[in-house]
mmCIF file of C-alpha atoms in Angstrom:
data_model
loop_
_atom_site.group_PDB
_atom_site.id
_atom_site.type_symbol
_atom_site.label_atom_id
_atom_site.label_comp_id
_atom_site.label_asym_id
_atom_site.label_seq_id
_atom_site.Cartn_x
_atom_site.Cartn_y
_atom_site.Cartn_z
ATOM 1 C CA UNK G 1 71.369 24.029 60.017
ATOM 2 C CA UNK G 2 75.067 23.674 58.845
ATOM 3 C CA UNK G 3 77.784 25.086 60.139
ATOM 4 C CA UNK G 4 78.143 28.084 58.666
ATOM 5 C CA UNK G 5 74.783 29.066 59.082
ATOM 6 C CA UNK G 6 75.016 28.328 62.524
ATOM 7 C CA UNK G 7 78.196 30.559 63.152
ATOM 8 C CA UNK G 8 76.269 33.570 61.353
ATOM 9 C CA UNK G 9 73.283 33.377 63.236
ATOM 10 C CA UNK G 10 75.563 33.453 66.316
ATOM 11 C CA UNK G 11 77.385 36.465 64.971
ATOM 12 C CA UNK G 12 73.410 37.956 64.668
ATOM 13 C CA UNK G 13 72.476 37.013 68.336
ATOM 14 C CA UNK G 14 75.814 38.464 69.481
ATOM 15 C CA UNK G 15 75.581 41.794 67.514
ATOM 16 C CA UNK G 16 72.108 41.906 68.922
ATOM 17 C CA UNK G 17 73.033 41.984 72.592
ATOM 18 C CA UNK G 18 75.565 44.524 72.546
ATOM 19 C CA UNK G 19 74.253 47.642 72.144
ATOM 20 C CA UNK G 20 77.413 49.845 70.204
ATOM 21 C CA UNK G 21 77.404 46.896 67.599
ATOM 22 C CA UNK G 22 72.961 46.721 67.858
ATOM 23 C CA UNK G 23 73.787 50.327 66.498
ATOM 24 C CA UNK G 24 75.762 50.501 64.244
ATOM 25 C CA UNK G 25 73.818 47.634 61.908
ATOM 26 C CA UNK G 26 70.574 49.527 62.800
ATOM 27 C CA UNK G 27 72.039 52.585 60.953
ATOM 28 C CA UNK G 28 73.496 50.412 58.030
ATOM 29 C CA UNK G 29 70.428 48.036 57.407
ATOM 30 C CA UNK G 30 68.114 51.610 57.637
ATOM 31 C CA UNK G 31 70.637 53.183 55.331
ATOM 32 C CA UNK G 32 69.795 49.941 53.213
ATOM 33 C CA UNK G 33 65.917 49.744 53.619
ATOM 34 C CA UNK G 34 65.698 53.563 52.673
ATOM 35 C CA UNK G 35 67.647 53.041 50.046
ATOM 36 C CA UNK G 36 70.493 55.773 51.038
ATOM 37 C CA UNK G 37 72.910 54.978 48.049
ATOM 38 C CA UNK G 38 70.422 56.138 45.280
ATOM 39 C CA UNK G 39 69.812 58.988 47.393
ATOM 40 C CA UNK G 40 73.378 59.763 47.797
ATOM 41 C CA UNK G 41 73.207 59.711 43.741
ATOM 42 C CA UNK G 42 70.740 61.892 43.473
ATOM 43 C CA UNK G 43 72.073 64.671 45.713
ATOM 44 C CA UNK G 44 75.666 63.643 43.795
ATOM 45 C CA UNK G 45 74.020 64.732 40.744
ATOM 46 C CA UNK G 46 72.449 67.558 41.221
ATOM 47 C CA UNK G 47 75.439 68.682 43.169
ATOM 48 C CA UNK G 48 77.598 68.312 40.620
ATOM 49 C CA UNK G 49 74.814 70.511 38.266
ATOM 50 C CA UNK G 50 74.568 73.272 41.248
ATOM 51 C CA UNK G 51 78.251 73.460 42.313
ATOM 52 C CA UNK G 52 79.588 75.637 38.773
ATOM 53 C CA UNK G 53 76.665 78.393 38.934
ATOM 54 C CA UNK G 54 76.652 78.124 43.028
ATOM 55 C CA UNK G 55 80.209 79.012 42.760
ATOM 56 C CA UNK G 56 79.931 81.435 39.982
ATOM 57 C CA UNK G 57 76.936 82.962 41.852
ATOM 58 C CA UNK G 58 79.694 83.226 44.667
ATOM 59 C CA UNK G 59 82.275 84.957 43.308
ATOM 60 C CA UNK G 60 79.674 87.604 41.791
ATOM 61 C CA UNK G 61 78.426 88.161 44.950
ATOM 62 C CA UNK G 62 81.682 89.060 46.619
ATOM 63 C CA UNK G 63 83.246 90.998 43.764
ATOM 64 C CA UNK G 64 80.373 93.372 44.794
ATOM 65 C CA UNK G 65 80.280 92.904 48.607
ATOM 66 C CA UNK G 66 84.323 93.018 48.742
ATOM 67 C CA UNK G 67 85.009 95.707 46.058
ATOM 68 C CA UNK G 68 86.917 97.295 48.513
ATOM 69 C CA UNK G 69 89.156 94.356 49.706
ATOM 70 C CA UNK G 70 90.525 91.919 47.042
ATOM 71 C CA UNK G 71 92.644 90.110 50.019
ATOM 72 C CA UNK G 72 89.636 89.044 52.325
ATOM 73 C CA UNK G 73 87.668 88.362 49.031
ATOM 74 C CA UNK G 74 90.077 85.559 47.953
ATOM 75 C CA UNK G 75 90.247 84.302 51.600
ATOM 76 C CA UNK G 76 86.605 83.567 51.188
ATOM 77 C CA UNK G 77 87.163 81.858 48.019
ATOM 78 C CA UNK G 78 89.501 79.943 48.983
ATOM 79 C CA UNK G 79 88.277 78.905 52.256
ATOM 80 C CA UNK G 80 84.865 77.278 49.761
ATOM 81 C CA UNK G 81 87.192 75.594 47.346
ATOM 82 C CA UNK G 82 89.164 74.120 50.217
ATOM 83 C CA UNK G 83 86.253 71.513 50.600
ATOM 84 C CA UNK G 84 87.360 70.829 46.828
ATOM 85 C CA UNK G 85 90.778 69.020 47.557
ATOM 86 C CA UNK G 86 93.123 68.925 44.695
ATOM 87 C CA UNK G 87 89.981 70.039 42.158
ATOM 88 C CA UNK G 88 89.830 73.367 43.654
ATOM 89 C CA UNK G 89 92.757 74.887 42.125
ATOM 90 C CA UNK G 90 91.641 74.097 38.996
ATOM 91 C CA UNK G 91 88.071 74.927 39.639
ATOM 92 C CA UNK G 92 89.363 78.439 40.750
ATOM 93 C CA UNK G 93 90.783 79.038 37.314
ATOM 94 C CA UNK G 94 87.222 78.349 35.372
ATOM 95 C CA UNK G 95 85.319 79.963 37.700
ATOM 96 C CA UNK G 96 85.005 84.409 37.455
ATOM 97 C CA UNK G 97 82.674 86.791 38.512
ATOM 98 C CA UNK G 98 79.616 88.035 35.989
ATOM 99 C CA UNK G 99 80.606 91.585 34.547
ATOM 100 C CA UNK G 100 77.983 93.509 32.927
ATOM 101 C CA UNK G 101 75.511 96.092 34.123
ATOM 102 C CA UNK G 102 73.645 96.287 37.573
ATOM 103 C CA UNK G 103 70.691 94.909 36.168
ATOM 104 C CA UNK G 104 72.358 92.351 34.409
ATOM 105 C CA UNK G 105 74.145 91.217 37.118
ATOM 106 C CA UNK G 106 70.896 91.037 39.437
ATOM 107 C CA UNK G 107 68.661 89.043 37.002
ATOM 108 C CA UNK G 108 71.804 86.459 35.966
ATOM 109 C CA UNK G 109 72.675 85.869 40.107
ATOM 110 C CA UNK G 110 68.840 85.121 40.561
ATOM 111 C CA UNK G 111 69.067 82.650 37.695
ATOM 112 C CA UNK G 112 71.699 80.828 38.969
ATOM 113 C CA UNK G 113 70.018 80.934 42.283
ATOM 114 C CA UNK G 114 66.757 79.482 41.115
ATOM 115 C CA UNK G 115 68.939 76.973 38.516
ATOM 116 C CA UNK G 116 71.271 75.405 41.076
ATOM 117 C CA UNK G 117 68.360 74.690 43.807
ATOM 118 C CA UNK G 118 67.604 71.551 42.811
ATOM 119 C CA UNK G 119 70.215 70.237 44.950
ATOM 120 C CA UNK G 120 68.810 71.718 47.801
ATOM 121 C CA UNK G 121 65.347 69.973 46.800
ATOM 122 C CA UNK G 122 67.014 66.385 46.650
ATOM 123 C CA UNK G 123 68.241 66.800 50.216
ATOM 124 C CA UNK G 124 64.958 67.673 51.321
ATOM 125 C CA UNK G 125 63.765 64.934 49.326
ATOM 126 C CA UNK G 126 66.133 62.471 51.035
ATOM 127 C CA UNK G 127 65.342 63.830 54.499
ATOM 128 C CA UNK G 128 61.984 62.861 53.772
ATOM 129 C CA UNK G 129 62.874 59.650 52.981
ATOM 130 C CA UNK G 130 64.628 59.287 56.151
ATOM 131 C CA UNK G 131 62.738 60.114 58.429
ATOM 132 C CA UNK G 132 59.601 58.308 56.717
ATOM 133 C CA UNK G 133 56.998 61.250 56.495
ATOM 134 C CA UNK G 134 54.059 60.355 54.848
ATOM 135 C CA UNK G 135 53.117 62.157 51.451
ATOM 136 C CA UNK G 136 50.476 64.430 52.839
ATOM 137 C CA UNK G 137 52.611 65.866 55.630
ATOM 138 C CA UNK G 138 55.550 67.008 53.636
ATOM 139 C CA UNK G 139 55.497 70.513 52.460
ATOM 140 C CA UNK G 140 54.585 72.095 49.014
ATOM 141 C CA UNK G 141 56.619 73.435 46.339
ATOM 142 C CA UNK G 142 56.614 77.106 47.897
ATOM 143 C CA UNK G 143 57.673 75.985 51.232
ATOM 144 C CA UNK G 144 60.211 73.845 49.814
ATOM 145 C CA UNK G 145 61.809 76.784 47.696
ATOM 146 C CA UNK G 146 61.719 78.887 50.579
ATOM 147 C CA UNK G 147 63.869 76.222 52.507
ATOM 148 C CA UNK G 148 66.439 76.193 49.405
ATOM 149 C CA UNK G 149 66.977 79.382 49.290
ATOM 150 C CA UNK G 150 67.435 79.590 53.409
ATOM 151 C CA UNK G 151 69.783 76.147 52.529
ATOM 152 C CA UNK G 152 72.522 78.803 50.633
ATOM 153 C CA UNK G 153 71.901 81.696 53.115
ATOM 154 C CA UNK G 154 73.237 79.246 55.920
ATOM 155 C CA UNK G 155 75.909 77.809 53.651
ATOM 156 C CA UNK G 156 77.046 81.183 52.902
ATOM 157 C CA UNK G 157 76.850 82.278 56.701
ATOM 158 C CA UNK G 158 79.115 78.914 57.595
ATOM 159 C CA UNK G 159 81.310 79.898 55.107
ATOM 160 C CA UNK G 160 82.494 83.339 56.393
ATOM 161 C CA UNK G 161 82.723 81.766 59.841
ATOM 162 C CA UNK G 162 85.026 78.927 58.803
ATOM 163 C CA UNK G 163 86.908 81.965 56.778
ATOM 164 C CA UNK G 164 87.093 84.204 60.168
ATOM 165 C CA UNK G 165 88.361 80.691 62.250
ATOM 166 C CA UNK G 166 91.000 80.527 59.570
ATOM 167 C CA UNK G 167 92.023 83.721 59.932
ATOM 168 C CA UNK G 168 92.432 83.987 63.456
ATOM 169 C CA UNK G 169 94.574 80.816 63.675
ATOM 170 C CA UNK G 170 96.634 82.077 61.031
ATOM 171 C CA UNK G 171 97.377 85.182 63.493
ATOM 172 C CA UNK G 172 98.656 83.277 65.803
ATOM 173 C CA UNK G 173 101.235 81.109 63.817
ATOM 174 C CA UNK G 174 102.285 77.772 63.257
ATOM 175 C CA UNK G 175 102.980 74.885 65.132
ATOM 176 C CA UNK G 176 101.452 71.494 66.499
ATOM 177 C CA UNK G 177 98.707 72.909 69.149
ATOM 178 C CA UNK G 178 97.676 75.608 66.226
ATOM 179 C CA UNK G 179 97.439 73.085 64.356
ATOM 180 C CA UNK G 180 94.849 71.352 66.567
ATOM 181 C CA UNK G 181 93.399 74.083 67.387
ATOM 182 C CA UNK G 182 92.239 74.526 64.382
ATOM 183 C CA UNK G 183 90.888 71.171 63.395
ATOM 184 C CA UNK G 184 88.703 71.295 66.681
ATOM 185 C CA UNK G 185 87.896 74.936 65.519
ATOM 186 C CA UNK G 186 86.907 73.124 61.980
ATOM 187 C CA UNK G 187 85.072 70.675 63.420
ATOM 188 C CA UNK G 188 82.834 73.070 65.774
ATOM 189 C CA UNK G 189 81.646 75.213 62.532
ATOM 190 C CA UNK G 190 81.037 71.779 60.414
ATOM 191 C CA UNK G 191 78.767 70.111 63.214
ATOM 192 C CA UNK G 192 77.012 73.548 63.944
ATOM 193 C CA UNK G 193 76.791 74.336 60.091
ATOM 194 C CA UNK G 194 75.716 70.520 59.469
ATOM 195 C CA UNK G 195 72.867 71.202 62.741
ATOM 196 C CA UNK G 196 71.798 74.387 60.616
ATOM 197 C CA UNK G 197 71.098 72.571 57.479
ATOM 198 C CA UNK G 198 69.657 69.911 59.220
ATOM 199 C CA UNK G 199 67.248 72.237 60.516
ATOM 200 C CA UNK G 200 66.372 73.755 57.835
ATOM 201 C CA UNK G 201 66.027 70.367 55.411
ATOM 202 C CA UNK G 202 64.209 68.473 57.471
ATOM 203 C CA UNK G 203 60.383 68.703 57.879
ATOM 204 C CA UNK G 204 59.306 70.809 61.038
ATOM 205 C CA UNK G 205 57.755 67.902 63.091
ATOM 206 C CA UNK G 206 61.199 66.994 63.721
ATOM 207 C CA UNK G 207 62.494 68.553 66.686
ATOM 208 C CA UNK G 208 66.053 70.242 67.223
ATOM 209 C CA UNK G 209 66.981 67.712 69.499
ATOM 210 C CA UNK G 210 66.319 64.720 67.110
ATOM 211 C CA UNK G 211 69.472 66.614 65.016
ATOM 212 C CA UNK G 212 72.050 66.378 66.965
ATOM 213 C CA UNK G 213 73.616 62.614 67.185
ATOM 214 C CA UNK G 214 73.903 62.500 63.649
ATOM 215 C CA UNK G 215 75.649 66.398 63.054
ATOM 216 C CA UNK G 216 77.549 65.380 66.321
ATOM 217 C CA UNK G 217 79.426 62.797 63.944
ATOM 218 C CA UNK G 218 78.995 64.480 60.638
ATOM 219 C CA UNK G 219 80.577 66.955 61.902
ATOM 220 C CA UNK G 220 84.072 66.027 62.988
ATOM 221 C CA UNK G 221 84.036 63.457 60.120
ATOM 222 C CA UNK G 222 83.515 65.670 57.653
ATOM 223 C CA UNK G 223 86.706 67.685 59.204
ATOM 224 C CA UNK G 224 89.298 65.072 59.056
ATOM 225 C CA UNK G 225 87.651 64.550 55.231
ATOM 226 C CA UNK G 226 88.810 67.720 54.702
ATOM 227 C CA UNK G 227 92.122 67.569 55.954
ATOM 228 C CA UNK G 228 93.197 63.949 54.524
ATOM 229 C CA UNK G 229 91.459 64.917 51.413
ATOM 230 C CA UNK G 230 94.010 65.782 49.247
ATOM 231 C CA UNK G 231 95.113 62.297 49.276
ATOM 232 C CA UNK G 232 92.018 60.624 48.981
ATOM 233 C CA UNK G 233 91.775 62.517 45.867
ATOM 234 C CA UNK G 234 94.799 62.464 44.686
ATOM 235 C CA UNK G 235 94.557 58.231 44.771
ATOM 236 C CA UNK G 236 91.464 58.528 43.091
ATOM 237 C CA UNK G 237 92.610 60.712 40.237
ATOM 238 C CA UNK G 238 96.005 58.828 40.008
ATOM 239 C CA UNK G 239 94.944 56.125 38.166
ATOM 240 C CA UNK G 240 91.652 58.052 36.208
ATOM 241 C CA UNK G 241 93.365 61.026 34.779
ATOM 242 C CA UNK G 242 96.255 58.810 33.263
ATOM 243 C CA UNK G 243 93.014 57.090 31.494
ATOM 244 C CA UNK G 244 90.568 59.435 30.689
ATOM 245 C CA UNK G 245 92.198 62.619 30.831
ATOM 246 C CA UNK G 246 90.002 65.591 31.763
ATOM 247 C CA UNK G 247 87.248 63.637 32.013
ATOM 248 C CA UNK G 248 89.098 61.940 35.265
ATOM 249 C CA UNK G 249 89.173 65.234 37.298
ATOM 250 C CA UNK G 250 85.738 65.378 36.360
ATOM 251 C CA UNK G 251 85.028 61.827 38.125
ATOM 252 C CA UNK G 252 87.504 62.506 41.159
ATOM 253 C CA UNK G 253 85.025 65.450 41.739
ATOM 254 C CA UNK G 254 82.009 63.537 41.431
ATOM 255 C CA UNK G 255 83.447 60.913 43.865
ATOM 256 C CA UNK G 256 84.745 63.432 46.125
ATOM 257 C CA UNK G 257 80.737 65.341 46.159
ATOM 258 C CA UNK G 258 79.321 61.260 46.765
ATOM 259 C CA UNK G 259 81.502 60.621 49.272
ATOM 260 C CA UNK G 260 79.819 63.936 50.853
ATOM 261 C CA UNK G 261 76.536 62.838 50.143
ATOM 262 C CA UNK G 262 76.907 59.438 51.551
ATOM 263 C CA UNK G 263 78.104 61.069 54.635
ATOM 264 C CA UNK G 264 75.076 63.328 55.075
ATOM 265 C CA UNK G 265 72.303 60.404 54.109
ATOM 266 C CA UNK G 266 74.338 58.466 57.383
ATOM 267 C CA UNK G 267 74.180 61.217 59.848
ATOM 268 C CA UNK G 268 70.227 61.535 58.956
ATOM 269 C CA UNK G 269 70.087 57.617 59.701
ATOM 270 C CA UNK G 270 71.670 58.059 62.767
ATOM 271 C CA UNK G 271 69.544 60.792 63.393
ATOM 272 C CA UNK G 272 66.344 58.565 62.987
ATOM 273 C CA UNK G 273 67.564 55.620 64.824
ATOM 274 C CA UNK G 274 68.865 57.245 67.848
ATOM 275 C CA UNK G 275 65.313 58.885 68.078
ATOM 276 C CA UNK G 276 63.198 55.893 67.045
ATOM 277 C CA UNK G 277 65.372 53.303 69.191
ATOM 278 C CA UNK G 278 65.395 51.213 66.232
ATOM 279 C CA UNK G 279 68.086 48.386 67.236
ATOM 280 C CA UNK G 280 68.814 45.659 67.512
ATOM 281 C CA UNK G 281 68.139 44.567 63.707
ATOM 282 C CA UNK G 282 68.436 41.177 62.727
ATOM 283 C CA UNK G 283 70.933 40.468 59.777
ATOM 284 C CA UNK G 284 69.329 36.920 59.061
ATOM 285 C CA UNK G 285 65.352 37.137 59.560
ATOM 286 C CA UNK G 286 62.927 35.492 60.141
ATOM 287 C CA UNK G 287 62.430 36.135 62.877
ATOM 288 C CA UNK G 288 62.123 39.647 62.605
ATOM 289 C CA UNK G 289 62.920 41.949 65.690
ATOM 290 C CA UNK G 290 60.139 44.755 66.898
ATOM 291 C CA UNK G 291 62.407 47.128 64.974
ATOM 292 C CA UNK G 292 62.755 45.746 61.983
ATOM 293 C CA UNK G 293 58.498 45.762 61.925
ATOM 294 C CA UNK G 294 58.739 48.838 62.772
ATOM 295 C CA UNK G 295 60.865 50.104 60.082
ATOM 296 C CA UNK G 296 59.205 48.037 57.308
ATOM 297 C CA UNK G 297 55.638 49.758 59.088
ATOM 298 C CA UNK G 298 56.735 53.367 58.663
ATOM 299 C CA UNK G 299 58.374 52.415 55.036
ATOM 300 C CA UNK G 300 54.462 51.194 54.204
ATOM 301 C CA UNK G 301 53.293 54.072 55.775
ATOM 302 C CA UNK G 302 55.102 57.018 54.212
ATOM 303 C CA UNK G 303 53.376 56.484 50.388
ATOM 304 C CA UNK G 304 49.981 58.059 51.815
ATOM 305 C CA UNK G 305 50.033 60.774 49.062
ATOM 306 C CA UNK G 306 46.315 62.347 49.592
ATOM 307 C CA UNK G 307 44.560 63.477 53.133
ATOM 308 C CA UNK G 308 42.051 60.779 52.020
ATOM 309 C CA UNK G 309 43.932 57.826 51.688
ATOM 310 C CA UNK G 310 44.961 55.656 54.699
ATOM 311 C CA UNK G 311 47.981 53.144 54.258
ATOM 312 C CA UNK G 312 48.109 50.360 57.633
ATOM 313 C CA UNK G 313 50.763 48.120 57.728
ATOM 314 C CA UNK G 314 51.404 45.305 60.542
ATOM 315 C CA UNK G 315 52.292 41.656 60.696
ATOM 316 C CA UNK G 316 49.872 38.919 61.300
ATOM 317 C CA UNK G 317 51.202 38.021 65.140
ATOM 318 C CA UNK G 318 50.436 41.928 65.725
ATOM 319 C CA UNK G 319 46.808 40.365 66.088
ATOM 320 C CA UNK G 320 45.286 37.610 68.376
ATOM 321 C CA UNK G 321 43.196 36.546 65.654
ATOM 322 C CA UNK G 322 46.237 36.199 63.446
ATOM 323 C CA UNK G 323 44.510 38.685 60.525
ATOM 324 C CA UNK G 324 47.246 40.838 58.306
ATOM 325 C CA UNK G 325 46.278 44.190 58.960
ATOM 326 C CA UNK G 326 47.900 45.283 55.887
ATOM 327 C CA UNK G 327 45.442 46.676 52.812
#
């Protein structure tokens, strides 16, 4: 063993003693092993697809609910394209209400409904993932659309309350502990709108109380997103929309929706982890630890896809007799 080698595999037994650094590479090498990025890719995309008729289906909806009061209806605009940084304002000027008859209006916002879904069927998808559940315990199509649907009731919910926090802070003025005030405000609704999705994405056998580590830092993360986002943006688009014109606001918001993603497929790992005890990890196997056999178990595991069909996974030291109980 040279020297280098020998200085990593101290950094491994090092990070594997301590339990905040044991963690944090248990939630990075899961991220890795469940491959998080491509599902941060896929939810990117069909984010992206859903976030035009989602919004369009929005603005319908509260040109009809909020007839009555223009003012409050373009607080609750605003307060949805405020998780837009820098793209809202220009989403806001593509973006207007269907006109047309009752009817009309009806079977088009049920369109959109049913058409922009399929991002809310990728996170359920990646929750899946996650968590490892086997084909044969995940639920149907039905089910699924059901869930979707409850997805943009809750989303729609959060919404109004982050547009009611806003507007009671506003009442009370400006200043420094305002200020505050409202970015621990902002970061209450996130975690408890992040625990509500959660909740409703992930399959049942999951309990409530596996949910909350991972919202419990989604949450305020997602908040100080929001408020530095503007210049996150804003350095991503310098540079792209000199280049490619249009087509570079188009990739700011892409980046700005993956950066999202990544954020939610992390808070699910931590979920997992934190539940499973899965830590420490090593970063230079063999050997491997009891949780990284565990995780590579429940990755064999979860491609069961009929009630009759039984996947085992294990290592050969699992049995006295030495035998891989793997088939």
């Amino acid at each position: 063993m040279n020297r280098a080698e020998r200085t990593l595999r101290q950094l491994d037994t090092w990070q594997q003693r301590h339990r905040a650094s044991a963690f944090g590479v248990g939630v990075v090498k899961k991220f890795g092993d469940d491959r998080g990025g491509q599902l941060a890719a896929l939810i990117t995309y069909y984010g992206f697809a859903a976030l035009f008729p989602l919004l369009l289906l929005l603005t319908t909806v509260l040109g009809f609910a909020l007839h009555g009061d223009p003012q409050l209806r373009e607080r609750v605009l605003n307060s949805a394209l405020a998780d837009f940084p820098v793209i809202g304002d220009q989403l806001r000027g593509n973006i207007h209400s269907m006109q047309g008859s009752a009817l009309a209006v009806v079977v088009g916002a049920l369109g959109l409904l049913y058409g922009s879904l399929g991002v809310a069927q990728s996170l359920q998808f990646a929750m899946a993932q996650v968590w490892n559940i086997p084909g044969t315990e995940r639920p149907g199509f039905f089910p699924r659309l059901g869930r979707s649907v409850a997805l943009v009731a809750v989303l729609g919910i959060g919404l109004l309350a982050a547009t009611a926090a806003t507007g009671v802070l506003a009442s009370a003025g400006a200043g420094p502990v305002v200020t505050v005030a409202g970015l621990i405000a902002s970061a209450l609704v996130n975690t408890a709108l992040y625990l509500g999705c959660f909740r409703i994405l992930t399959p049942k056998q999951i309990a409530w109380r596996c949910l909350v580590p991972g919202c419990a830092v989604a949450g305020p993360v997602w908040t100080v997103l929001q408020a530095f986002g503007g210049v996150l943006v804003a350095h991503q688009l310098r540079h792209s929309t000199a280049v490619y014109g249009l087509f570079g606001t188009v990739l700011g918001l892409l980046w700005w929706i993956y950066l999202g993603a990544q954020l939610t497929v992390y808070a699910a790992e931590i979920n997992v982890v934190a539940n499973r005890r899965l830590w420490p990890r090593t970063l230079f196997p063999p050997p491997l630890t009891p949780a990284d056999q565990e995780v590579l178990d429940d990755i064999a595991e979860q491609e069961e896809r009929r009630p009759e069909q039984q996947v085992v996974s294990g290592f050969p030291a699992d049995r006295p007799d030495g035998d891989d109980q793997r088939k």
